[in-house]
Every structure is written in C-alpha cells, then in structure tokens.
Amino acid sequence: MQTDTKTALLDSAEAAVRARGFDGFSYADLSADVGIRKASIHHHFPTKAALAHALMMRYCEVLAEACTDINAAHATGGARLSAIIALYREASASGQQLCLCLSFATSPDRLPDGVKTLIVGFRQSVLDWLGSVFALGRSDGSIIGVIDDQAEAAAAMAVLEGAQLACRVEEDITRFDIAIRQLSARARPAQG
Amino acid sequence: MQTDTKTALLDSAEAAVRARGFDGFSYADLSADVGIRKASIHHHFPTKAALAHALMMRYCEVLAEACTDINAAHATGGARLSAIIALYREASASGQQLCLCLSFATSPDRLPDGVKTLIVGFRQSVLDWLGSVFALGRSDGSIIGVIDDQAEAAAAMAVLEGAQLACRVEEDITRFDIAIRQLSARARPAQG
DNA sequence: CAGCGCCTACCTACCAATAGGTCTACGTTA
DNA sequence: TAACGTAGACCTATTGGTAGGTAGGCGCTG
C-alpha cells in the first residue's frame, strides 16, 4: 500500500519549503524525493503556485485542528500556552526547519498571489487563538502578569517564531529553549 | 561623483536579500539595478558565494559600530534597549524587509560555506551585547523585572526578529509595534 | 617625457545546467 | 470506454559563470 501520491508530494514540498524556503526547491527535487517523474507532478499541481497554495491551505487546516485539540486537552490558559510552545518546539525539528508560515513570510514578494492572503489569515488565526489563551490565563490565573491580551499574543507569536529562528542556524534546540524560557515560566504548572 | 561600484553592488544585493532572500535575486537583477553588465559583477565578486560573504562581513561591522554608538549615546540599560528596538524597527523599513541575518538564517542549507559561520558569530554578538544591556538595566534599575540576563537577551532577540516577521507580510509597521510593546514598556523612560 | 607593461573596470558573446512548464502517448482501473 | 496517473520527449527562459577583449590610468625606465 503506497501513500497517496498527492499527499506524498505535499509532504515533500512542505519539508523542502520549511528547510530551504520557497525558492530553495524545484520540481526536480520533488521528483527525486517522491519517486515520480517531473512531468507527473504537474498532473497533481499544474503550477508551483498551485502547489504553494495547496500547501498553505493544508497548513491552515492542520493549525485549526491543533488549536481545537489543545483546547480539548487543556482546560487552563497556562496549560494551553505550554502546549503551543511544545508544538512550535516540535515543529522546529531540533532546528532543522521552521514553521511553514514563517518560511513563507520571509519573502512574500516571491510568493504566488493567493498565498499571501492565506498567510495573513493564518497569522491572524494564531494571533486570535493566542489572544483567547491569554484572556483565559488572565481570568483563571494560570498565566502570570497578563494585562493586554492582544499585545501578549503578538509578543508570544514573535517569540515563538524568533525562537525557531534562533535554533535554526546551529541546529541547536537549546537555543529555542533559552529564548522561550521566560514565556514558559509565566505559565503556571498544574492547576493548584 | 558616482558611488563606488562595489559598494553599489553590495547595497543592491543587501536590499535584495533582505526583501526576497538569498535565492530571491540573481546577477541579472543586480545588473539591472546597478547599471552594469552581468559579467562585470564577477569582476568585483567572482561568485555569488563571495558576494554573500562580503555582505555578511560588512553587516557584522555595521552592527559592531551600531552597538558602540548606542553605548556611547545612552548611559542606561533601558535607554540602550529602547535604542536597539528603534534600530530593528527602522531596519524593517516599514515591513518591506528583514534584518540580513534573519533573512540568511531562514535557509542556512542554501548558503555558501563560510557565511553560516559569520551568521553564528553575528547572532552571538547581538546576544552578548543584549546580555550586557540587561545586566546594566538590572543594576541601574532602568529595565523592569530582570532576573536572568542571558534568557532576557535570547528572548529579546527572538521578539525583535519575530516582530520584523510579523510586519513583513502585510507591510504594516504597527504589527511590529504591538509585538514589541511589552518589551518596550519594561525600559524605563528617562532616568528619574 | 616617450614608451612600455601592467592593472582596473568594464564590455560582448558565449556556455552548460536548471528552472517551471507543455504535449502526447500509454497502461490501469472503475 | 472514459478517466486517471504516469512517463518520455521536448520547450523556453533564466541561472551562475567563463572566455576573450578593450579603454583608460599609473608608475617605471630609458
């Protein structure tokens, strides 16, 4: 039973973008990785733009699901914050790659038209969700010192992405941990 | 009096990398921008790798100078922190570009050999300098709530880079301001 | 100070490799 | 038998880079 080819292509492309950027891989690379001829890729994704779009669409869905899962699994704001930190930490793959959105966001001018809109939407989703997490953490006391939910959310997202960058060059996950330490510390451990 | 060609090439290349990434520009682009034939660029920079290297070298020098200048102009940790925030804010050019180091750091695998080392060095310089700023801010009371200088430095750098990313896609500098708000607020205004 | 050699800065004209993409054809399978 | 997934052969534009040459300036020497 082989994996669905379309999914395999998306997986390979996503890994490539997250490791080397949108301009850092080609259909030839994809072809070699997935084991399908270059021309055949065009059957699934007519253009590289279409591929990027599909990539981002899928990423948006995965994010939405992840947030829902975290909400279901954790009741307090602090626990949810810890969970999203763990997610970003895992997503960095020990500093070998970045969040897809981050990778795309660095050079929006090079991106196909529709993708930019998706990125904006993605970022706003993360921001909104983080805002709700801080609001909850403020009201249930599980995150220390919250005043402005929106500013907290924006700062948290910046730190999460910045921490991924910090560990990228040296492929050293401890760089992530140090950068995120202060944010982590503000999430109270298990509900007292 | 025309600008030195070599400098003009470096300027153009730096802007290109910061706006579109290392894979996002070509010698042809450079040629059109500077007004010199493509082949002539090779006279100044034999390979694209050499260009990247020169770019990063210059950036390291500029950073060192900037830190020295800030130290000279501002006596307190809080004032120095505010100054570096302003520097990163300005460097984003209202969300049209990123810090060169950030742009390079996103896809280290695509970079020529020596450059990676320079980036690591650059980042460590920023980290060290920020560490000294927080240490000063802690001892002179000009930055609120500092405990761990190193963690503060790592977090601050992450936020600074993350804030640049935040405003990049929408080219909206207010995204930077919101993300950085909390860090800014910790730097006490003029010495009381 | 004329002439020589050399260097810098630039040029035109190429190159092989790779980029993303097209067209047509062939075997499977529903 | 029609649609799907794949492949071969090919295309055009662009990539970073090279070969070879030219014009002008500088310093040395006879």
Coordinates of C-alpha atoms (C1' of nucleotides) in Angstrom, one line a residue:
Chain A
M1 CA 0.0 0.0 0.0
Q2 CA 1.7 3.2 -1.2
T3 CA 1.0 6.5 0.3
D4 CA -1.3 8.7 -1.7
T5 CA 0.9 10.4 -4.2
K6 CA -0.6 13.8 -3.8
T7 CA -0.1 13.7 -0.1
A8 CA 3.5 12.5 -0.6
L9 CA 4.1 15.4 -2.9
L10 CA 2.7 17.8 -0.3
D11 CA 4.7 16.3 2.4
S12 CA 7.9 16.5 0.5
A13 CA 7.3 20.1 -0.7
E14 CA 6.4 21.2 2.8
A15 CA 9.6 19.8 4.3
A16 CA 11.5 21.5 1.5
V17 CA 9.9 24.9 2.0
R18 CA 10.4 24.7 5.7
A19 CA 14.0 23.7 5.4
R20 CA 15.2 25.7 2.4
G21 CA 12.4 28.2 1.6
F22 CA 10.1 28.5 -1.4
D23 CA 12.9 29.3 -3.8
G24 CA 15.0 26.6 -2.3
F25 CA 13.5 23.6 -4.0
S26 CA 12.4 22.6 -7.5
Y27 CA 10.1 20.2 -9.2
A28 CA 13.3 18.1 -10.0
D29 CA 14.0 17.9 -6.3
L30 CA 10.4 16.8 -5.6
S31 CA 10.6 14.3 -8.4
A32 CA 13.7 12.7 -6.9
D33 CA 12.3 12.7 -3.4
V34 CA 8.9 11.2 -4.2
G35 CA 10.0 8.9 -7.0
I36 CA 7.8 10.2 -9.7
R37 CA 8.7 12.0 -12.9
K38 CA 8.8 15.7 -13.0
A39 CA 6.1 15.9 -15.6
S40 CA 3.8 13.8 -13.5
I41 CA 3.9 16.3 -10.7
H42 CA 2.2 18.8 -12.9
H43 CA -0.7 16.4 -13.1
H44 CA -1.3 16.9 -9.4
F45 CA -0.2 20.5 -9.2
P46 CA -0.3 22.3 -12.5
T47 CA 2.0 25.1 -11.3
K48 CA 4.3 25.7 -8.5
A49 CA 1.9 28.4 -7.4
A50 CA -0.9 25.9 -7.1
L51 CA 1.4 23.7 -5.0
A52 CA 2.2 26.5 -2.7
H53 CA -1.5 27.3 -2.4
A54 CA -2.4 23.7 -1.5
L55 CA 0.5 23.6 0.9
M56 CA -0.8 26.7 2.8
M57 CA -4.4 25.5 2.7
R58 CA -3.5 22.2 4.3
Y59 CA -1.3 24.0 6.9
C60 CA -4.2 26.2 7.9
E61 CA -6.4 23.2 8.4
V62 CA -3.7 21.5 10.5
L63 CA -3.4 24.5 12.6
A64 CA -7.1 24.8 13.2
E65 CA -7.2 21.2 14.2
A66 CA -4.2 21.6 16.5
C67 CA -5.8 24.5 18.3
T68 CA -9.0 22.6 18.7
D69 CA -7.1 19.6 20.1
I70 CA -5.2 21.8 22.6
N71 CA -8.4 23.4 23.8
A72 CA -9.9 20.0 24.2
A73 CA -6.9 18.6 26.1
H74 CA -6.1 21.5 28.3
A75 CA -8.5 23.5 30.4
T76 CA -6.4 26.4 31.7
G77 CA -4.7 29.2 29.8
G78 CA -1.4 28.3 31.2
A79 CA -1.6 24.7 30.0
R80 CA -2.7 25.8 26.6
L81 CA 0.2 28.2 26.4
S82 CA 2.6 25.4 27.4
A83 CA 1.1 23.2 24.7
I84 CA 1.5 25.7 21.9
I85 CA 5.1 26.2 23.0
A86 CA 5.7 22.5 22.8
L87 CA 4.1 22.4 19.3
Y88 CA 6.4 25.1 18.0
R89 CA 9.3 23.4 19.6
E90 CA 8.5 20.1 17.9
A91 CA 7.8 21.9 14.6
S92 CA 11.3 23.1 14.5
A93 CA 12.6 19.5 14.3
S94 CA 15.6 20.3 16.5
G95 CA 16.4 23.4 14.4
Q96 CA 16.2 21.7 11.1
Q97 CA 13.2 23.5 9.8
L98 CA 10.8 26.4 10.5
C99 CA 7.1 26.8 10.7
L100 CA 5.8 26.9 7.1
C101 CA 4.2 30.2 7.6
L102 CA 7.4 31.7 8.9
S103 CA 9.3 30.3 5.9
F104 CA 6.8 31.8 3.5
A105 CA 6.6 35.1 5.4
T106 CA 10.3 36.0 4.9
S107 CA 9.9 36.7 1.2
P108 CA 6.3 37.5 0.4
D109 CA 7.2 39.2 -2.8
R110 CA 8.4 35.9 -4.3
L111 CA 5.1 34.2 -3.5
P112 CA 2.2 33.4 -5.8
D113 CA -0.7 35.8 -5.5
G114 CA -3.2 33.9 -3.4
V115 CA -0.7 32.5 -0.9
K116 CA 0.0 35.9 0.7
T117 CA -3.7 36.2 1.7
L118 CA -3.6 32.7 3.2
I119 CA -0.6 33.6 5.3
V120 CA -2.2 36.8 6.6
G121 CA -5.2 34.7 7.5
F122 CA -3.1 32.0 9.2
R123 CA -1.2 34.6 11.2
Q124 CA -4.4 36.2 12.4
S125 CA -5.8 32.8 13.4
V126 CA -2.8 32.2 15.5
L127 CA -3.0 35.6 17.0
D128 CA -6.7 35.3 17.8
W129 CA -6.2 31.9 19.4
L130 CA -3.3 33.1 21.4
G131 CA -5.3 36.1 22.5
S132 CA -8.0 33.8 23.8
V133 CA -5.4 31.8 25.6
F134 CA -4.0 34.8 27.4
A135 CA -7.5 36.0 28.2
L136 CA -8.3 32.7 29.8
G137 CA -5.0 32.6 31.6
R138 CA -5.7 36.0 33.0
S139 CA -9.1 35.2 34.3
D140 CA -8.2 31.7 35.6
G141 CA -4.9 33.0 37.0
S142 CA -2.9 30.3 35.2
I143 CA -0.7 32.8 33.4
I144 CA 1.2 35.3 35.4
G145 CA 1.0 39.1 34.9
V146 CA -1.3 39.3 31.9
I147 CA -2.6 42.8 31.2
D148 CA -3.1 43.3 27.5
D149 CA -4.3 40.1 25.7
Q150 CA -3.6 41.3 22.2
A151 CA -0.1 42.6 23.0
E152 CA 0.6 39.3 24.8
A153 CA -0.5 37.3 21.8
A154 CA 1.6 39.3 19.4
A155 CA 4.6 39.2 21.6
A156 CA 4.2 35.4 22.2
M157 CA 3.9 34.7 18.5
A158 CA 7.0 36.8 17.8
V159 CA 9.0 34.9 20.5
L160 CA 7.8 31.5 19.2
E161 CA 8.9 32.3 15.7
G162 CA 12.1 34.1 16.8
A163 CA 13.0 31.1 18.9
Q164 CA 12.6 28.8 15.9
L165 CA 15.0 31.1 14.0
A166 CA 17.4 31.2 16.9
C167 CA 17.9 27.4 16.8
R168 CA 17.8 27.1 13.0
V169 CA 21.4 28.1 12.1
E170 CA 23.2 26.0 14.6
E171 CA 20.5 23.3 14.6
D172 CA 20.6 23.5 18.4
I173 CA 17.3 23.2 20.1
T174 CA 18.6 24.6 23.4
R175 CA 18.7 28.0 21.7
F176 CA 14.9 27.7 21.4
D177 CA 14.6 26.7 25.0
I178 CA 16.6 29.7 26.3
A179 CA 14.7 32.2 24.1
I180 CA 11.3 30.8 25.3
R181 CA 12.2 30.3 28.9
Q182 CA 10.6 33.5 30.2
L183 CA 7.4 32.9 28.4
S184 CA 7.3 29.3 29.6
A185 CA 7.9 30.4 33.2
R186 CA 4.8 32.5 33.2
A187 CA 2.5 29.6 32.6
R188 CA 1.7 28.1 36.0
P189 CA 2.2 24.4 36.2
A190 CA -0.7 22.1 37.0
Q191 CA -3.8 23.8 38.4
G192 CA -3.3 24.2 42.2
Chain B
M1 CA 30.7 61.8 -8.2
Q2 CA 29.3 58.4 -8.6
T3 CA 29.1 55.9 -5.8
D4 CA 31.8 53.3 -5.7
T5 CA 30.6 50.4 -7.9
K6 CA 31.5 47.7 -5.4
T7 CA 29.5 49.5 -2.7
A8 CA 26.6 50.0 -5.0
L9 CA 26.6 46.2 -5.7
L10 CA 26.7 45.4 -2.0
D11 CA 23.9 47.9 -1.3
S12 CA 21.7 46.4 -4.1
A13 CA 22.4 42.9 -3.1
E14 CA 21.7 43.5 0.6
A15 CA 18.4 45.1 -0.2
A16 CA 17.5 42.2 -2.4
V17 CA 18.4 39.6 0.2
R18 CA 16.6 41.3 2.9
A19 CA 13.5 41.7 0.8
R20 CA 13.5 38.4 -1.2
G21 CA 16.0 36.1 0.4
F22 CA 19.3 34.8 -0.9
D23 CA 17.6 32.7 -3.6
G24 CA 15.3 35.6 -4.5
F25 CA 17.7 37.6 -6.6
S26 CA 20.1 37.0 -9.5
Y27 CA 23.1 38.6 -11.0
A28 CA 20.7 39.8 -13.7
D29 CA 18.7 41.7 -11.2
L30 CA 21.8 43.2 -9.7
S31 CA 23.0 44.1 -13.2
A32 CA 19.7 46.0 -14.0
D33 CA 19.7 47.7 -10.6
V34 CA 23.2 48.9 -10.5
G35 CA 23.5 49.6 -14.3
I36 CA 26.5 47.4 -15.0
R37 CA 26.7 44.3 -17.2
K38 CA 26.2 41.0 -15.6
A39 CA 29.6 39.8 -16.4
S40 CA 31.2 42.8 -14.8
I41 CA 29.8 41.9 -11.5
H42 CA 32.0 38.9 -11.5
H43 CA 35.0 41.2 -11.6
H44 CA 34.0 42.6 -8.2
F45 CA 32.6 39.4 -6.7
P46 CA 33.8 36.2 -8.5
T47 CA 31.0 34.1 -7.3
K48 CA 27.6 34.6 -5.6
A49 CA 29.2 32.9 -2.5
A50 CA 31.8 35.6 -2.4
L51 CA 29.2 38.3 -2.6
A52 CA 27.2 36.7 0.3
H53 CA 30.4 36.6 2.3
A54 CA 31.2 40.2 1.7
L55 CA 27.6 41.1 2.5
M56 CA 27.7 39.4 5.9
M57 CA 31.2 40.8 6.7
R58 CA 30.0 44.3 6.1
Y59 CA 26.9 43.6 8.1
C60 CA 28.9 42.4 11.1
E61 CA 31.0 45.6 11.0
V62 CA 27.9 47.8 10.8
L63 CA 26.4 46.0 13.8
A64 CA 29.5 46.4 15.9
E65 CA 29.6 50.1 15.1
A66 CA 25.9 50.5 15.9
C67 CA 26.3 48.9 19.3
T68 CA 29.3 51.1 20.0
D69 CA 27.3 54.1 19.0
I70 CA 24.4 53.1 21.2
N71 CA 26.6 52.6 24.2
A72 CA 28.2 56.0 23.6
A73 CA 24.9 57.8 23.2
H74 CA 22.9 56.1 26.0
A75 CA 24.1 55.5 29.5
T76 CA 21.3 53.4 31.0
G77 CA 20.3 49.8 30.1
G78 CA 16.7 51.0 29.5
A79 CA 17.8 53.7 27.0
R80 CA 20.1 51.2 25.2
L81 CA 17.2 48.7 25.0
S82 CA 15.0 51.3 23.5
A83 CA 17.7 52.3 21.0
I84 CA 18.1 48.7 19.7
I85 CA 14.4 48.3 19.4
A86 CA 14.3 51.5 17.3
L87 CA 17.1 50.2 15.2
Y88 CA 15.3 46.9 14.4
R89 CA 12.1 48.9 13.8
E90 CA 13.9 51.1 11.3
A91 CA 15.7 48.2 9.7
S92 CA 12.4 46.6 8.8
A93 CA 11.7 49.6 6.5
S94 CA 8.0 49.6 7.4
G95 CA 7.8 45.9 6.8
Q96 CA 9.4 45.8 3.5
Q97 CA 12.5 43.9 4.5
L98 CA 14.2 42.0 7.3
C99 CA 17.4 42.1 9.1
L100 CA 20.0 40.5 6.8
C101 CA 20.9 37.9 9.4
L102 CA 17.3 36.9 9.8
S103 CA 16.9 36.6 6.1
F104 CA 20.0 34.4 5.8
A105 CA 19.1 32.4 8.9
T106 CA 15.9 31.0 7.4
S107 CA 17.6 28.7 4.9
P108 CA 21.2 28.0 6.1
D109 CA 21.4 24.9 3.9
R110 CA 21.3 27.1 0.8
L111 CA 24.1 29.3 2.0
P112 CA 27.7 29.2 0.9
D113 CA 30.1 27.6 3.4
G114 CA 31.7 30.5 5.2
V115 CA 28.6 32.5 5.6
K116 CA 27.0 30.2 8.1
T117 CA 29.9 30.8 10.5
L118 CA 29.5 34.5 10.1
I119 CA 25.9 34.4 11.0
V120 CA 26.5 32.3 14.1
G121 CA 29.1 34.9 15.1
F122 CA 26.8 37.8 14.3
R123 CA 24.0 36.3 16.4
Q124 CA 26.3 35.7 19.3
S125 CA 27.5 39.3 19.2
V126 CA 23.9 40.6 19.4
L127 CA 23.2 38.1 22.2
D128 CA 26.2 39.2 24.1
W129 CA 25.6 42.8 23.7
L130 CA 21.9 42.4 24.7
G131 CA 23.1 40.4 27.7
S132 CA 25.2 43.4 28.8
V133 CA 22.3 45.8 28.3
F134 CA 20.1 43.7 30.5
A135 CA 22.8 43.4 33.1
L136 CA 23.2 47.1 33.1
G137 CA 19.4 47.7 33.2
R138 CA 19.2 45.3 36.2
S139 CA 21.9 47.0 38.2
D140 CA 20.9 50.6 37.3
G141 CA 17.2 49.8 37.7
S142 CA 16.3 51.1 34.2
I143 CA 14.8 47.9 33.0
I144 CA 12.0 46.4 35.0
G145 CA 12.0 42.8 36.3
V146 CA 15.3 41.5 35.0
I147 CA 16.4 38.2 36.6
D148 CA 18.3 36.1 34.0
D149 CA 20.4 38.3 31.7
Q150 CA 21.0 35.6 29.2
A151 CA 17.4 34.4 28.9
E152 CA 16.4 38.1 28.6
A153 CA 18.8 38.6 25.8
A154 CA 17.7 35.5 23.9
A155 CA 14.0 36.4 24.4
A156 CA 14.6 40.0 23.3
M157 CA 16.4 38.9 20.2
A158 CA 13.6 36.5 19.4
V159 CA 11.0 39.2 19.9
L160 CA 12.9 41.7 17.8
E161 CA 13.2 39.2 14.9
G162 CA 9.7 37.9 15.3
A163 CA 8.3 41.4 15.3
Q164 CA 10.1 42.1 12.0
L165 CA 8.4 39.0 10.6
A166 CA 5.1 40.0 12.0
C167 CA 5.0 43.2 10.0
R168 CA 6.6 41.8 6.9
V169 CA 3.7 40.1 5.1
E170 CA 1.3 43.0 5.4
E171 CA 4.0 45.6 5.3
D172 CA 2.3 47.1 8.4
I173 CA 4.7 48.5 10.9
T174 CA 2.0 48.6 13.6
R175 CA 2.3 44.8 13.8
F176 CA 5.9 45.4 14.9
D177 CA 4.9 47.9 17.5
I178 CA 2.2 45.7 19.0
A179 CA 4.6 42.7 19.2
I180 CA 7.3 44.8 20.8
R181 CA 5.1 46.8 23.2
Q182 CA 5.7 44.7 26.3
L183 CA 9.4 44.7 25.9
S184 CA 9.4 48.5 25.2
A185 CA 7.3 49.0 28.3
R186 CA 9.9 47.4 30.5
A187 CA 12.5 50.0 29.6
R188 CA 12.0 52.9 32.0
P189 CA 11.9 56.3 30.2
A190 CA 14.5 59.0 31.0
Q191 CA 16.4 58.4 34.2
G192 CA 14.3 59.7 37.1
Chain C
dC1 C1' 58.9 62.8 -21.4
dA2 C1' 58.0 58.8 -24.6
dG3 C1' 57.1 54.4 -24.4
dC4 C1' 56.3 50.2 -22.1
dG5 C1' 54.0 46.9 -19.1
dC6 C1' 50.5 46.2 -16.0
dC7 C1' 46.3 46.9 -13.6
dT8 C1' 41.4 48.1 -13.0
dA9 C1' 36.9 48.3 -14.7
dC10 C1' 34.1 47.3 -17.9
dC11 C1' 32.3 45.1 -22.2
dT12 C1' 30.2 41.4 -25.8
dA13 C1' 29.4 36.9 -26.6
dC14 C1' 29.1 32.8 -25.0
dC15 C1' 28.3 28.3 -22.0
dA16 C1' 26.2 24.2 -19.5
dA17 C1' 22.8 23.4 -16.2
dT18 C1' 18.5 24.1 -14.3
dA19 C1' 14.1 26.4 -13.8
dG20 C1' 9.0 25.7 -14.5
dG21 C1' 6.0 24.0 -17.9
dT22 C1' 3.7 21.6 -22.3
dC23 C1' 2.2 17.9 -25.4
dT24 C1' 1.3 13.5 -26.5
dA25 C1' 1.1 8.8 -25.5
dC26 C1' 0.4 4.5 -22.8
dG27 C1' -1.3 1.3 -19.4
dT28 C1' -4.8 0.6 -15.5
dT29 C1' -8.8 0.6 -13.4
dA30 C1' -13.6 1.6 -12.4
Chain D
dT1 C1' -14.7 3.0 -22.7
dA2 C1' -13.7 7.0 -20.2
dA3 C1' -11.0 8.9 -16.7
dC4 C1' -6.8 8.7 -14.1
dG5 C1' -2.0 8.5 -13.2
dT6 C1' 2.3 8.2 -15.1
dA7 C1' 6.1 8.8 -18.4
dG8 C1' 9.1 10.5 -22.5
dA9 C1' 10.5 14.0 -25.1
dC10 C1' 10.7 18.5 -25.6
dC11 C1' 10.5 23.7 -24.9
dT12 C1' 11.8 28.5 -23.5
dA13 C1' 13.7 31.4 -20.1
dT14 C1' 16.9 32.1 -16.7
dT15 C1' 20.6 30.6 -13.7
dG16 C1' 25.6 31.4 -12.2
dG17 C1' 29.7 31.5 -14.6
dT18 C1' 33.5 31.9 -18.4
dA19 C1' 36.3 33.4 -22.4
dG20 C1' 38.4 37.0 -24.5
dG21 C1' 38.8 41.6 -25.4
dT22 C1' 39.0 46.9 -24.9
dA23 C1' 39.8 51.6 -22.9
dG24 C1' 42.0 54.3 -19.7
dG25 C1' 45.1 55.3 -15.9
dC26 C1' 49.5 54.6 -13.1
dG27 C1' 54.3 54.0 -12.5
dC28 C1' 58.6 52.7 -14.0
dT29 C1' 62.5 53.1 -17.1
dG30 C1' 65.5 54.6 -21.0

